[in-house]
Amino acid sequence: MSCQSSEELNELLLEAKHYTKYGTVADYIPALKKANPHDLSAAIYYPDGTCLSAGDIQQKMTLQSISKVLTLALALMDCGEESVFHKVGYEPTGDPFHSILKLELNNPSKPLNPMINAGALAVTHMIKGKNIEERFQRILHFVHELTGNSKITYSQEVAKSEFETSFINRSLCYYMKQDGIITEDVEELICLYTKQCAIELDCFDLARIGVVFAMDGVEPMTGKRLLPADIARLCKTFMVTCGMYNASGEFASKVGIPAKSGVSGGIMGAVPNRLGIGVFGPALDHKGNSIAGVKLLEMLSKKYSWSMF
Ligand code: GLU
């Protein structure tokens, strides 16, 4: 399956691209520093299998925080809503994604939602499998199903680079271990989590993931249900309330679609019942979202009335 380059999308992309100069590439994971801040690409995937693209959509990115939506779906399928939300809350935080602040303020230290790092680590902890390799293979298999692309694997370089520098994520885990939210070995969990974040794909793959969420869990071309509708809806709710870090409120006002971004510069969006979109622009704003990617989504939403509000 391929994507057709679109003149109309390209015009908007070129306009949005001007904003890349105001952003910076994430550097707290050393391997991410290598990205070109001026890159910007996008793909839109429709339920009938049509795909429109602009920019170099062959460019690969790592999932980073976008993986949190997928592990949430998997943990919900594994353990059910009650068990998952026994350990993680439903509420946005307004804090940066790896903040430890609310864990300290709440007693017992339950992370406020599954989209911040503490919550995502607790969610990954709940994914079933007899060892971390099997649990990782289950996550990867889910990505293969959602994208229809079984070639997807992970970047060993990015995983290693993050594993070696995950000081804050280790701190979050130990904090939660004290309160019994996490019971497994922290090094093993960090190893699994850094691999999940390092899964490598492109905008087209992201758009295909987006369309499955847009269609409430059904892959539209095959008609195959990949996740239950109530779980797809729950994931989309978190994408709206906390998917764009502590800029989720502004994004909901200006774009109005469920979306999740990652520090690699990727954004996966789902316009309910209409389409999936994948964007890659590694220059980030000060909250960690792709600066030009958000601009592009703003322009698209305005032009094609995507907002669900
Ligand atoms: N692997 C990153 C971390 O945990 C993901 C952060 C993100 O994309 O927001 O720090």
CSV table of C-alpha atoms and ligand atoms in Angstrom, one decimal:
chain,number,residue,atom,x,y,z
A,1,MET,CA,0.0,0.0,0.0
A,2,SER,CA,1.4,3.5,-0.8
A,3,CYS,CA,0.7,7.1,-0.3
A,4,GLN,CA,0.0,9.7,-3.0
A,5,SER,CA,1.8,13.0,-2.7
A,6,SER,CA,-0.7,15.8,-2.4
A,7,GLU,CA,-0.3,19.4,-3.7
A,8,GLU,CA,-2.8,20.8,-1.3
A,9,LEU,CA,-1.2,19.1,1.8
A,10,ASN,CA,2.2,20.2,0.5
A,11,GLU,CA,1.2,23.8,0.4
A,12,LEU,CA,0.2,23.8,4.1
A,13,LEU,CA,3.3,21.8,5.0
A,14,LEU,CA,5.6,24.4,3.4
A,15,GLU,CA,3.8,27.1,5.4
A,16,ALA,CA,4.1,25.2,8.6
A,17,LYS,CA,7.7,24.4,7.9
A,18,HIS,CA,8.7,28.0,8.6
A,19,TYR,CA,8.0,27.3,12.3
A,20,THR,CA,10.7,24.6,12.6
A,21,LYS,CA,13.2,27.4,13.2
A,22,TYR,CA,11.6,28.3,16.5
A,23,GLY,CA,11.9,24.8,17.9
A,24,THR,CA,14.7,22.5,19.1
A,25,VAL,CA,15.3,18.8,18.9
A,26,ALA,CA,15.0,16.8,22.1
A,27,ASP,CA,18.5,16.2,23.6
A,28,TYR,CA,17.8,14.5,27.0
A,29,ILE,CA,17.9,11.2,25.1
A,30,PRO,CA,21.3,11.6,23.4
A,31,ALA,CA,20.5,9.6,20.3
A,32,LEU,CA,17.5,11.9,19.4
A,33,LYS,CA,19.9,14.9,19.0
A,34,LYS,CA,20.9,13.5,15.5
A,35,ALA,CA,17.5,14.4,14.0
A,36,ASN,CA,17.3,17.3,11.5
A,37,PRO,CA,15.2,20.1,13.0
A,38,HIS,CA,14.0,21.3,9.6
A,39,ASP,CA,12.3,18.0,8.7
A,40,LEU,CA,8.6,17.9,8.4
A,41,SER,CA,6.4,15.3,6.8
A,42,ALA,CA,2.8,14.2,7.1
A,43,ALA,CA,0.5,11.4,5.9
A,44,ILE,CA,-3.3,11.3,6.0
A,45,TYR,CA,-5.0,7.9,5.8
A,46,TYR,CA,-8.7,7.5,5.0
A,47,PRO,CA,-10.9,4.5,5.8
A,48,ASP,CA,-11.2,3.6,2.1
A,49,GLY,CA,-7.5,3.1,1.9
A,50,THR,CA,-6.6,6.4,0.2
A,51,CYS,CA,-3.5,8.0,1.6
A,52,LEU,CA,-2.2,11.6,1.0
A,53,SER,CA,1.2,12.7,1.9
A,54,ALA,CA,3.6,15.6,1.9
A,55,GLY,CA,7.3,15.9,2.7
A,56,ASP,CA,9.7,12.9,2.9
A,57,ILE,CA,7.4,10.3,4.5
A,58,GLN,CA,10.2,7.7,4.4
A,59,GLN,CA,11.8,9.5,7.3
A,60,LYS,CA,11.8,7.2,10.3
A,61,MET,CA,11.1,8.3,13.9
A,62,THR,CA,10.8,6.5,17.2
A,63,LEU,CA,7.4,6.2,18.8
A,64,GLN,CA,8.4,7.6,22.2
A,65,SER,CA,5.3,8.7,24.1
A,66,ILE,CA,3.0,7.8,21.3
A,67,SER,CA,3.6,4.2,22.4
A,68,LYS,CA,1.8,5.1,25.7
A,69,VAL,CA,-1.6,5.0,23.8
A,70,LEU,CA,-0.8,1.5,22.5
A,71,THR,CA,0.4,0.1,25.8
A,72,LEU,CA,-2.7,1.5,27.5
A,73,ALA,CA,-4.9,-0.3,25.0
A,74,LEU,CA,-2.9,-3.5,25.5
A,75,ALA,CA,-3.0,-3.3,29.3
A,76,LEU,CA,-6.7,-2.7,29.2
A,77,MET,CA,-7.2,-5.8,27.0
A,78,ASP,CA,-4.9,-7.8,29.4
A,79,CYS,CA,-6.2,-6.6,32.7
A,80,GLY,CA,-9.5,-4.7,32.3
A,81,GLU,CA,-10.4,-1.1,33.1
A,82,GLU,CA,-10.9,-1.7,36.8
A,83,SER,CA,-7.5,-3.2,37.5
A,84,VAL,CA,-5.7,-0.7,35.3
A,85,PHE,CA,-7.3,2.3,36.9
A,86,HIS,CA,-6.7,0.9,40.3
A,87,LYS,CA,-3.1,1.8,39.7
A,88,VAL,CA,-3.4,4.9,37.4
A,89,GLY,CA,-5.8,7.8,37.5
A,90,TYR,CA,-8.0,9.4,34.9
A,91,GLU,CA,-7.0,13.1,35.4
A,92,PRO,CA,-4.8,15.5,33.5
A,93,THR,CA,-1.9,16.9,35.5
A,94,GLY,CA,-0.9,20.2,33.9
A,95,ASP,CA,2.7,19.2,34.7
A,96,PRO,CA,5.5,18.2,32.4
A,97,PHE,CA,5.5,14.6,31.3
A,98,HIS,CA,8.3,13.3,33.6
A,99,SER,CA,7.4,15.4,36.6
A,100,ILE,CA,7.6,13.6,40.0
A,101,LEU,CA,5.7,16.3,41.8
A,102,LYS,CA,2.2,14.8,41.9
A,103,LEU,CA,3.5,11.4,42.9
A,104,GLU,CA,4.9,13.1,46.0
A,105,LEU,CA,1.8,15.1,46.8
A,106,ASN,CA,-0.6,12.2,46.5
A,107,ASN,CA,-0.6,9.5,49.1
A,108,PRO,CA,-0.5,6.6,48.1
A,109,SER,CA,1.5,7.7,45.0
A,110,LYS,CA,-0.8,6.8,42.2
A,111,PRO,CA,0.2,8.5,38.9
A,112,LEU,CA,-2.6,10.8,37.7
A,113,ASN,CA,-3.0,9.4,34.2
A,114,PRO,CA,-1.5,6.9,31.7
A,115,MET,CA,0.0,9.6,29.4
A,116,ILE,CA,2.6,11.0,31.8
A,117,ASN,CA,5.8,8.9,32.3
A,118,ALA,CA,4.8,7.6,35.8
A,119,GLY,CA,1.4,6.4,34.5
A,120,ALA,CA,2.9,4.9,31.4
A,121,LEU,CA,5.5,3.0,33.3
A,122,ALA,CA,2.8,1.6,35.6
A,123,VAL,CA,0.8,0.6,32.5
A,124,THR,CA,3.7,-1.1,30.9
A,125,HIS,CA,4.2,-2.9,34.1
A,126,MET,CA,0.7,-4.4,33.7
A,127,ILE,CA,1.4,-5.9,30.2
A,128,LYS,CA,1.3,-9.6,30.5
A,129,GLY,CA,4.0,-12.1,29.3
A,130,LYS,CA,6.4,-14.6,30.8
A,131,ASN,CA,9.4,-12.3,30.5
A,132,ILE,CA,10.3,-8.8,29.2
A,133,GLU,CA,11.1,-10.2,25.7
A,134,GLU,CA,7.7,-11.8,25.4
A,135,ARG,CA,6.0,-8.6,26.6
A,136,PHE,CA,8.0,-6.5,24.2
A,137,GLN,CA,7.1,-8.9,21.3
A,138,ARG,CA,3.4,-8.5,22.2
A,139,ILE,CA,3.7,-4.7,22.0
A,140,LEU,CA,5.5,-5.0,18.7
A,141,HIS,CA,3.0,-7.4,17.3
A,142,PHE,CA,0.2,-5.0,18.2
A,143,VAL,CA,2.1,-2.3,16.3
A,144,HIS,CA,2.3,-4.6,13.3
A,145,GLU,CA,-1.4,-5.3,13.4
A,146,LEU,CA,-2.3,-1.6,13.7
A,147,THR,CA,0.0,-0.5,10.9
A,148,GLY,CA,-0.4,-3.6,8.7
A,149,ASN,CA,3.4,-3.4,8.5
A,150,SER,CA,5.2,-6.4,10.0
A,151,LYS,CA,8.6,-5.0,9.1
A,152,ILE,CA,8.5,-2.5,12.0
A,153,THR,CA,11.1,-3.1,14.6
A,154,TYR,CA,12.9,-0.9,17.2
A,155,SER,CA,16.0,1.2,17.1
A,156,GLN,CA,18.6,-0.4,19.3
A,157,GLU,CA,20.6,2.8,19.3
A,158,VAL,CA,17.8,4.9,20.7
A,159,ALA,CA,16.7,2.2,23.2
A,160,LYS,CA,20.3,1.9,24.5
A,161,SER,CA,20.8,5.7,24.6
A,162,GLU,CA,17.6,6.1,26.7
A,163,PHE,CA,18.2,3.1,28.9
A,164,GLU,CA,21.6,4.6,29.9
A,165,THR,CA,20.1,8.0,30.7
A,166,SER,CA,16.7,7.1,32.2
A,167,PHE,CA,17.5,8.6,35.6
A,168,ILE,CA,14.2,10.3,36.1
A,169,ASN,CA,12.1,7.4,34.9
A,170,ARG,CA,14.0,5.1,37.3
A,171,SER,CA,13.2,7.6,40.1
A,172,LEU,CA,9.5,7.5,39.2
A,173,CYS,CA,9.6,3.7,39.2
A,174,TYR,CA,11.3,3.5,42.6
A,175,TYR,CA,8.8,6.0,44.0
A,176,MET,CA,5.9,3.8,42.8
A,177,LYS,CA,7.6,0.6,43.9
A,178,GLN,CA,7.5,1.9,47.4
A,179,ASP,CA,3.7,2.2,47.2
A,180,GLY,CA,3.2,-1.2,45.5
A,181,ILE,CA,2.1,0.3,42.1
A,182,ILE,CA,5.1,-1.4,40.6
A,183,THR,CA,6.3,-4.8,41.9
A,184,GLU,CA,8.8,-6.0,39.2
A,185,ASP,CA,12.5,-5.3,38.9
A,186,VAL,CA,12.9,-1.6,37.9
A,187,GLU,CA,15.8,-2.3,35.5
A,188,GLU,CA,13.7,-4.8,33.6
A,189,LEU,CA,10.8,-2.5,33.4
A,190,ILE,CA,13.0,0.4,32.2
A,191,CYS,CA,14.5,-2.0,29.6
A,192,LEU,CA,11.0,-2.9,28.3
A,193,TYR,CA,9.8,0.7,28.4
A,194,THR,CA,12.8,2.1,26.5
A,195,LYS,CA,12.4,-0.6,23.8
A,196,GLN,CA,8.7,0.3,23.4
A,197,CYS,CA,9.6,4.0,23.1
A,198,ALA,CA,12.3,3.1,20.5
A,199,ILE,CA,9.9,1.3,18.1
A,200,GLU,CA,10.7,2.9,14.8
A,201,LEU,CA,8.2,3.8,12.0
A,202,ASP,CA,7.2,6.6,9.7
A,203,CYS,CA,4.3,9.0,9.2
A,204,PHE,CA,2.3,6.6,7.0
A,205,ASP,CA,2.5,3.9,9.8
A,206,LEU,CA,1.3,6.5,12.3
A,207,ALA,CA,-1.6,7.5,10.1
A,208,ARG,CA,-2.6,3.9,9.9
A,209,ILE,CA,-2.6,3.6,13.6
A,210,GLY,CA,-4.6,6.8,13.8
A,211,VAL,CA,-7.3,5.5,11.5
A,212,VAL,CA,-7.9,2.4,13.6
A,213,PHE,CA,-8.6,4.7,16.6
A,214,ALA,CA,-10.7,7.0,14.4
A,215,MET,CA,-12.8,3.9,13.5
A,216,ASP,CA,-13.2,2.8,17.1
A,217,GLY,CA,-10.8,-0.1,16.9
A,218,VAL,CA,-11.5,-1.5,13.5
A,219,GLU,CA,-8.9,-1.6,10.7
A,220,PRO,CA,-11.2,-0.2,7.9
A,221,MET,CA,-9.6,-2.0,4.9
A,222,THR,CA,-9.8,-5.5,6.3
A,223,GLY,CA,-12.8,-4.9,8.6
A,224,LYS,CA,-10.8,-6.6,11.4
A,225,ARG,CA,-11.4,-5.5,14.9
A,226,LEU,CA,-8.0,-4.9,16.5
A,227,LEU,CA,-9.3,-3.6,19.9
A,228,PRO,CA,-12.7,-3.3,21.5
A,229,ALA,CA,-14.6,-0.1,20.8
A,230,ASP,CA,-14.8,0.9,24.5
A,231,ILE,CA,-11.0,0.7,24.8
A,232,ALA,CA,-10.5,2.7,21.6
A,233,ARG,CA,-12.8,5.3,23.0
A,234,LEU,CA,-11.0,5.4,26.3
A,235,CYS,CA,-7.7,5.8,24.6
A,236,LYS,CA,-9.1,8.7,22.5
A,237,THR,CA,-10.4,10.4,25.7
A,238,PHE,CA,-6.8,10.4,27.1
A,239,MET,CA,-5.5,11.6,23.8
A,240,VAL,CA,-7.8,14.6,24.1
A,241,THR,CA,-7.3,15.4,27.8
A,242,CYS,CA,-3.5,14.6,28.1
A,243,GLY,CA,-2.1,13.5,24.7
A,244,MET,CA,-0.3,16.7,23.9
A,245,TYR,CA,1.5,17.0,27.3
A,246,ASN,CA,0.6,20.2,29.3
A,247,ALA,CA,-0.5,21.9,26.0
A,248,SER,CA,-3.5,19.5,25.6
A,249,GLY,CA,-6.1,22.2,26.5
A,250,GLU,CA,-4.7,24.6,23.9
A,251,PHE,CA,-4.5,21.8,21.3
A,252,ALA,CA,-8.1,20.8,22.0
A,253,SER,CA,-9.2,24.4,21.5
A,254,LYS,CA,-7.2,25.0,18.4
A,255,VAL,CA,-7.2,21.6,16.7
A,256,GLY,CA,-9.9,19.6,18.5
A,257,ILE,CA,-8.9,16.1,17.6
A,258,PRO,CA,-7.6,13.2,19.7
A,259,ALA,CA,-3.8,13.1,19.2
A,260,LYS,CA,-0.7,11.9,20.9
A,261,SER,CA,2.8,13.3,20.5
A,262,GLY,CA,6.3,12.1,21.3
A,263,VAL,CA,9.6,13.8,22.0
A,264,SER,CA,11.0,12.4,18.7
A,265,GLY,CA,8.7,14.9,17.0
A,266,GLY,CA,5.9,12.5,16.0
A,267,ILE,CA,2.2,13.1,16.3
A,268,MET,CA,-0.5,10.5,15.7
A,269,GLY,CA,-4.0,11.9,15.3
A,270,ALA,CA,-7.4,10.4,14.8
A,271,VAL,CA,-10.3,12.4,13.4
A,272,PRO,CA,-13.3,10.4,14.6
A,273,ASN,CA,-14.9,8.4,11.8
A,274,ARG,CA,-13.0,10.3,9.2
A,275,LEU,CA,-9.2,9.7,9.0
A,276,GLY,CA,-5.9,9.0,10.7
A,277,ILE,CA,-3.0,11.4,10.5
A,278,GLY,CA,0.7,11.0,11.1
A,279,VAL,CA,3.1,13.9,11.4
A,280,PHE,CA,6.9,14.0,11.9
A,281,GLY,CA,8.7,17.2,12.7
A,282,PRO,CA,11.6,16.8,15.3
A,283,ALA,CA,11.9,20.5,16.2
A,284,LEU,CA,9.9,20.7,19.5
A,285,ASP,CA,8.3,23.6,21.3
A,286,HIS,CA,9.0,24.2,25.0
A,287,LYS,CA,6.3,21.7,26.1
A,288,GLY,CA,7.7,18.9,23.9
A,289,ASN,CA,5.4,18.9,21.0
A,290,SER,CA,6.5,19.2,17.3
A,291,ILE,CA,6.3,22.9,16.8
A,292,ALA,CA,5.6,22.8,13.0
A,293,GLY,CA,3.6,19.6,13.4
A,294,VAL,CA,1.1,21.4,15.7
A,295,LYS,CA,0.9,24.3,13.3
A,296,LEU,CA,0.2,22.0,10.4
A,297,LEU,CA,-2.6,20.3,12.4
A,298,GLU,CA,-4.1,23.7,13.3
A,299,MET,CA,-4.2,24.7,9.6
A,300,LEU,CA,-5.6,21.4,8.5
A,301,SER,CA,-8.3,21.3,11.2
A,302,LYS,CA,-9.4,24.9,10.4
A,303,LYS,CA,-9.4,24.2,6.6
A,304,TYR,CA,-11.3,20.9,6.7
A,305,SER,CA,-13.4,21.4,9.9
A,306,TRP,CA,-11.8,18.5,11.8
A,307,SER,CA,-12.6,19.7,15.3
A,308,MET,CA,-14.9,17.5,17.2
A,309,PHE,CA,-16.0,20.3,19.5
B,1,GLU,N1,11.0,7.8,26.1
B,1,GLU,C1,10.6,9.1,26.5
B,1,GLU,C2,10.7,9.3,28.0
B,1,GLU,O1,10.2,8.5,28.8
B,1,GLU,C3,9.2,9.4,26.1
B,1,GLU,C4,8.8,10.8,26.4
B,1,GLU,C5,7.9,11.4,25.4
B,1,GLU,O2,7.9,11.2,24.2
B,1,GLU,O3,7.2,12.3,25.9
B,1,GLU,O4,11.3,10.2,28.5
